[in-house]
């Protein structure tokens, strides 16, 4: 019994001696495989599937996560389709943005063209106005000077023997004004038929004349003095003289009447008030308007006296 026990104990010891390193090795190998995350079963199944005849018995190793989509054509096509749709959406968004920018540029261009056309119209209008302003002074003439020229033409068309006595009834300044609008031949013919003294006075005045406005003022002043003299000598015809005086200033241009009355006011304010009282309201307002442009303070005094002030 003791011999048998010793023999069994020796076998067990030899078994342990052999198994302990093997167990240790297996445990160590399992630990290492666990640390390095190696799937032995899947690797063994993969190797077995490569061996003929055995591949029919051994099952396929399970696919790794993500590998199914990598090998599945349908999944790949779905991914490609999704990617294509995303790309198409991005392209459509870019095209829409570019179309919007193009529309904005087109609207800005249209606005600029409209502004350019408006500015061009304004420039054309200004050019037309400037051209009209240049032509207007040549086409428009003073009505008073036109009447003087017509009167001079009328006397020049008459026989000198008939025109001379008529013109002698005018004042010297009025004759100078009419003669200044005549030709040299007409002046010579009429002066030969006039009274020598009056002809000499007119000749001297013609030599001194410079401006048509000054001649018109001088003629009106001379006519006014003549009318005043007739008013002073004959009281019975006072109303008639006032009518003539009113008619004279009514026929005069408002500018020249304002100049004349402005000069007279410093000499005889009462006579200026009398003249303004003889003319109509419309003529008076026109004369006062022109006088205001030249001397507003003086015009204010005149209006004050017209209203009864001092």
Coordinates of C-alpha atoms in Angstrom, one line a residue:
X1 CA 0.0 0.0 0.0
X2 CA 2.8 2.3 0.9
X3 CA 4.5 1.4 -2.3
X4 CA 1.4 2.1 -4.4
X5 CA 0.8 5.4 -2.6
X6 CA 4.3 6.5 -3.3
X7 CA 4.0 5.5 -6.9
X8 CA 0.7 7.5 -7.3
X9 CA 2.1 10.4 -5.5
X10 CA 5.1 10.4 -7.9
X11 CA 2.8 10.4 -10.9
X12 CA 0.7 13.3 -9.6
X13 CA 3.9 15.2 -8.9
X14 CA 5.1 14.6 -12.4
X15 CA 1.7 15.7 -13.8
X16 CA 1.8 18.9 -11.8
X17 CA 5.3 19.5 -12.8
X18 CA 4.3 19.3 -16.4
X19 CA 1.0 21.1 -16.2
X20 CA 2.0 24.1 -14.1
X21 CA 4.3 25.6 -16.8
X22 CA 1.6 24.9 -19.5
X23 CA -1.2 26.5 -17.4
X24 CA 1.1 29.4 -16.6
X25 CA 1.9 29.8 -20.3
X26 CA -1.8 29.7 -21.3
X27 CA -2.7 32.2 -18.6
X28 CA 0.1 34.5 -19.6
X29 CA -0.9 34.1 -23.3
X30 CA -4.5 34.9 -22.5
X31 CA -3.4 38.0 -20.5
X32 CA -1.2 39.2 -23.3
X33 CA -3.9 38.6 -25.9
X34 CA -6.4 40.5 -23.7
X35 CA -4.0 43.4 -23.4
X36 CA -3.3 43.6 -27.2
X37 CA -7.1 43.2 -28.0
X38 CA -6.5 40.2 -30.3
X39 CA -9.6 38.2 -31.3
X40 CA -8.2 34.6 -31.5
X41 CA -11.5 33.0 -32.4
X42 CA -12.2 35.3 -35.3
X43 CA -8.6 34.8 -36.5
X44 CA -8.9 31.0 -36.3
X45 CA -12.3 31.1 -38.1
X46 CA -10.8 33.3 -40.8
X47 CA -7.9 30.9 -41.3
X48 CA -10.2 27.9 -41.4
X49 CA -12.4 29.5 -44.0
X50 CA -9.4 29.6 -46.3
X51 CA -8.8 25.8 -46.1
X52 CA -10.7 23.8 -48.7
X53 CA -13.5 21.5 -47.4
X54 CA -13.1 22.8 -43.9
X55 CA -14.5 26.2 -44.9
X56 CA -17.9 24.5 -45.4
X57 CA -18.0 23.2 -41.8
X58 CA -16.5 26.2 -40.0
X59 CA -18.8 29.3 -39.7
X60 CA -17.9 32.7 -41.1
X61 CA -16.3 35.1 -38.6
X62 CA -18.6 37.9 -37.5
X63 CA -18.0 41.1 -39.5
X64 CA -16.4 44.0 -37.7
X65 CA -18.5 47.1 -37.0
X66 CA -18.2 49.4 -40.0
X67 CA -16.8 46.7 -42.3
X68 CA -20.3 45.8 -43.5
X69 CA -20.8 49.2 -45.0
X70 CA -17.4 49.1 -46.5
X71 CA -18.1 45.9 -48.3
X72 CA -21.8 46.4 -49.0
X73 CA -22.4 48.0 -52.4
X74 CA -25.9 49.1 -51.5
X75 CA -24.6 50.9 -48.4
X76 CA -21.9 52.5 -50.4
X77 CA -24.3 53.7 -53.1
X78 CA -26.6 55.2 -50.4
X79 CA -23.6 57.0 -48.9
X80 CA -22.6 58.3 -52.3
X81 CA -26.2 59.4 -53.1
X82 CA -26.4 61.2 -49.7
X83 CA -23.1 62.9 -50.4
X84 CA -24.2 63.8 -54.0
X85 CA -27.4 65.3 -52.6
X86 CA -25.4 67.4 -50.1
X87 CA -23.1 68.6 -52.9
X88 CA -26.1 69.4 -55.1
X89 CA -27.7 71.4 -52.3
X90 CA -24.5 73.3 -51.8
X91 CA -24.2 74.0 -55.5
X92 CA -27.8 75.1 -55.7
X93 CA -27.3 77.5 -52.8
X94 CA -24.2 78.9 -54.5
X95 CA -26.1 79.4 -57.8
X96 CA -29.0 81.1 -55.9
X97 CA -26.5 83.4 -54.2
X98 CA -24.8 84.3 -57.4
X99 CA -28.2 84.9 -59.1
X100 CA -29.2 87.2 -56.3
X101 CA -25.9 89.1 -56.6
X102 CA -26.4 89.4 -60.4
X103 CA -29.9 90.8 -59.9
X104 CA -28.6 93.4 -57.4
X105 CA -25.9 94.4 -59.9
X106 CA -28.5 94.6 -62.7
X107 CA -30.7 96.8 -60.5
X108 CA -27.9 99.1 -59.6
X109 CA -26.9 99.4 -63.2
X110 CA -30.5 100.3 -64.2
X111 CA -30.6 102.9 -61.4
X112 CA -27.3 104.4 -62.6
X113 CA -28.5 104.5 -66.2
X114 CA -31.7 106.3 -65.1
X115 CA -29.7 108.8 -63.1
X116 CA -27.4 109.4 -66.1
X117 CA -30.4 110.0 -68.4
X118 CA -31.9 112.4 -65.9
X119 CA -28.6 114.3 -65.6
X120 CA -28.3 114.4 -69.4
X121 CA -31.8 115.9 -69.7
X122 CA -30.9 118.6 -67.1
X123 CA -27.7 119.3 -69.0
X124 CA -29.6 119.6 -72.3
X125 CA -32.2 121.8 -70.7
X126 CA -29.5 124.1 -69.3
X127 CA -27.8 124.2 -72.7
X128 CA -31.1 125.2 -74.3
X129 CA -31.7 127.9 -71.7
X130 CA -28.2 129.2 -72.2
X131 CA -28.7 129.3 -75.9
X132 CA -32.0 131.1 -75.5
X133 CA -30.5 133.6 -73.1
X134 CA -27.8 134.3 -75.7
X135 CA -30.3 134.8 -78.5
X136 CA -32.9 136.8 -76.4
X137 CA -30.8 140.0 -76.0
X138 CA -30.4 140.1 -79.8
X139 CA -34.0 139.5 -80.5
X140 CA -35.6 141.7 -77.8
X141 CA -35.4 145.6 -78.1
X142 CA -36.6 148.3 -75.9
X143 CA -40.1 149.3 -77.0
X144 CA -39.4 153.0 -76.3
X145 CA -36.4 152.9 -78.7
X146 CA -38.4 151.1 -81.3
X147 CA -41.0 153.9 -81.2
X148 CA -38.3 156.5 -81.5
X149 CA -36.8 154.7 -84.5
X150 CA -40.3 154.5 -86.1
X151 CA -40.8 158.2 -85.5
X152 CA -37.4 159.0 -87.0
X153 CA -38.3 156.8 -90.0
X154 CA -41.5 158.7 -90.4
X155 CA -39.9 162.1 -90.4
X156 CA -37.1 160.8 -92.7
X157 CA -39.8 159.6 -95.2
X158 CA -41.4 163.0 -95.4
X159 CA -40.2 165.9 -97.5
X160 CA -37.6 167.9 -95.6
X161 CA -39.6 171.1 -96.1
X162 CA -42.6 169.6 -94.3
X163 CA -40.7 167.6 -91.7
X164 CA -38.6 170.6 -90.5
X165 CA -41.5 172.9 -89.3
X166 CA -43.1 169.9 -87.5
X167 CA -39.9 169.0 -85.7
X168 CA -39.3 172.6 -84.7
X169 CA -42.3 172.3 -82.4
X170 CA -40.4 169.6 -80.4
X171 CA -38.0 170.5 -77.7
X172 CA -34.3 170.5 -78.5
X173 CA -33.7 167.3 -76.6
X174 CA -36.5 165.6 -78.4
X175 CA -35.2 166.6 -81.8
X176 CA -31.7 165.3 -80.8
X177 CA -33.3 162.0 -79.9
X178 CA -35.1 161.7 -83.2
X179 CA -32.2 162.9 -85.3
X180 CA -29.9 160.3 -83.6
X181 CA -32.0 157.6 -85.1
X182 CA -31.8 159.0 -88.7
X183 CA -29.3 158.6 -91.4
X184 CA -26.8 161.4 -92.2
X185 CA -28.6 162.3 -95.4
X186 CA -31.9 162.7 -93.7
X187 CA -30.5 164.8 -90.9
X188 CA -28.8 167.1 -93.4
X189 CA -31.9 167.6 -95.5
X190 CA -34.1 168.5 -92.5
X191 CA -31.6 170.7 -90.7
X192 CA -31.2 172.8 -93.9
X193 CA -35.0 173.6 -93.8
X194 CA -35.1 174.4 -90.0
X195 CA -34.6 177.7 -88.3
X196 CA -30.8 178.4 -88.2
X197 CA -30.7 178.9 -84.4
X198 CA -32.6 175.7 -83.7
X199 CA -30.5 173.8 -86.2
X200 CA -27.4 175.1 -84.5
X201 CA -28.6 174.0 -81.0
X202 CA -29.6 170.6 -82.3
X203 CA -26.2 170.2 -84.0
X204 CA -24.3 171.0 -80.8
X205 CA -26.5 168.5 -78.8
X206 CA -26.0 165.8 -81.4
X207 CA -22.2 166.2 -81.0
X208 CA -22.6 165.7 -77.2
X209 CA -24.9 162.7 -77.3
X210 CA -23.5 159.4 -76.0
X211 CA -26.2 157.0 -74.6
X212 CA -29.8 156.4 -75.8
X213 CA -31.0 156.3 -72.2
X214 CA -29.5 159.6 -71.4
X215 CA -31.1 161.1 -74.5
X216 CA -34.5 159.7 -73.6
X217 CA -34.2 161.1 -70.0
X218 CA -33.1 164.5 -71.4
X219 CA -36.0 164.5 -73.9
X220 CA -38.5 163.7 -71.2
X221 CA -37.1 166.3 -68.8
X222 CA -37.3 168.9 -71.5
X223 CA -40.9 167.9 -72.3
X224 CA -41.7 168.0 -68.6
X225 CA -40.2 171.5 -68.2
X226 CA -42.2 172.7 -71.2
X227 CA -45.4 171.3 -69.7
X228 CA -44.7 172.9 -66.3
X229 CA -44.1 176.2 -68.0
X230 CA -47.4 176.0 -69.8
X231 CA -49.1 175.1 -66.5
X232 CA -47.6 178.1 -64.8
X233 CA -48.6 180.6 -67.5
X234 CA -52.2 179.4 -68.1
X235 CA -54.4 178.4 -65.2
X236 CA -57.4 177.9 -67.4
X237 CA -55.9 174.9 -69.1
X238 CA -54.5 173.3 -65.9
X239 CA -56.6 170.2 -66.1
X240 CA -55.7 169.7 -69.8
X241 CA -52.0 170.0 -69.0
X242 CA -52.3 167.4 -66.2
X243 CA -54.0 165.1 -68.7
X244 CA -51.2 165.5 -71.1
X245 CA -48.7 165.0 -68.3
X246 CA -50.4 161.8 -67.3
X247 CA -50.5 160.7 -70.9
X248 CA -46.8 161.4 -71.3
X249 CA -45.8 159.3 -68.3
X250 CA -48.3 156.6 -69.2
X251 CA -46.7 156.2 -72.6
X252 CA -43.2 156.1 -71.1
X253 CA -41.5 152.8 -70.1
X254 CA -41.7 152.4 -66.3
X255 CA -37.9 152.2 -66.0
X256 CA -37.2 155.5 -67.7
X257 CA -40.1 157.2 -65.8
X258 CA -38.7 155.9 -62.5
X259 CA -35.2 157.2 -63.4
X260 CA -36.6 160.6 -64.3
X261 CA -38.9 161.0 -61.3
X262 CA -36.0 159.8 -59.0
X263 CA -33.8 162.6 -60.3
X264 CA -36.7 165.2 -60.0
X265 CA -37.4 164.2 -56.4
X266 CA -34.2 165.8 -55.2
X267 CA -35.2 169.1 -57.0
X268 CA -38.9 169.3 -56.5
X269 CA -40.6 166.5 -54.4
X270 CA -44.0 168.2 -54.7
X271 CA -44.0 167.9 -58.5
X272 CA -43.1 164.2 -58.4
X273 CA -46.1 163.7 -56.1
X274 CA -48.3 165.6 -58.5
X275 CA -47.1 163.6 -61.5
X276 CA -47.7 160.3 -59.6
X277 CA -51.2 161.5 -58.7
X278 CA -52.1 162.2 -62.3
X279 CA -51.3 158.7 -63.7
X280 CA -53.4 155.6 -63.3
X281 CA -53.0 153.1 -60.5
X282 CA -51.4 150.5 -62.8
X283 CA -48.8 152.9 -64.2
X284 CA -48.1 154.3 -60.7
X285 CA -47.4 150.8 -59.3
X286 CA -45.1 150.0 -62.2
X287 CA -43.1 153.3 -61.7
X288 CA -42.9 152.8 -58.0
X289 CA -41.7 149.2 -58.5
X290 CA -38.9 150.4 -60.7
X291 CA -38.1 153.2 -58.3
X292 CA -37.9 150.7 -55.4
X293 CA -35.2 148.8 -57.3
X294 CA -33.1 151.9 -57.7
X295 CA -33.7 153.6 -54.3
X296 CA -36.0 151.9 -51.8
X297 CA -35.6 154.6 -49.1
X298 CA -36.6 157.4 -51.5
X299 CA -39.5 155.4 -52.7
X300 CA -40.7 154.8 -49.2
X301 CA -40.8 158.6 -48.6
X302 CA -42.7 159.1 -51.9
X303 CA -45.3 156.5 -50.9
X304 CA -45.6 158.1 -47.5
X305 CA -46.4 161.5 -49.1
X306 CA -48.8 159.9 -51.5
X307 CA -50.7 158.5 -48.4
X308 CA -50.9 162.0 -46.9
X309 CA -47.8 161.9 -44.8
X310 CA -45.0 164.5 -44.6

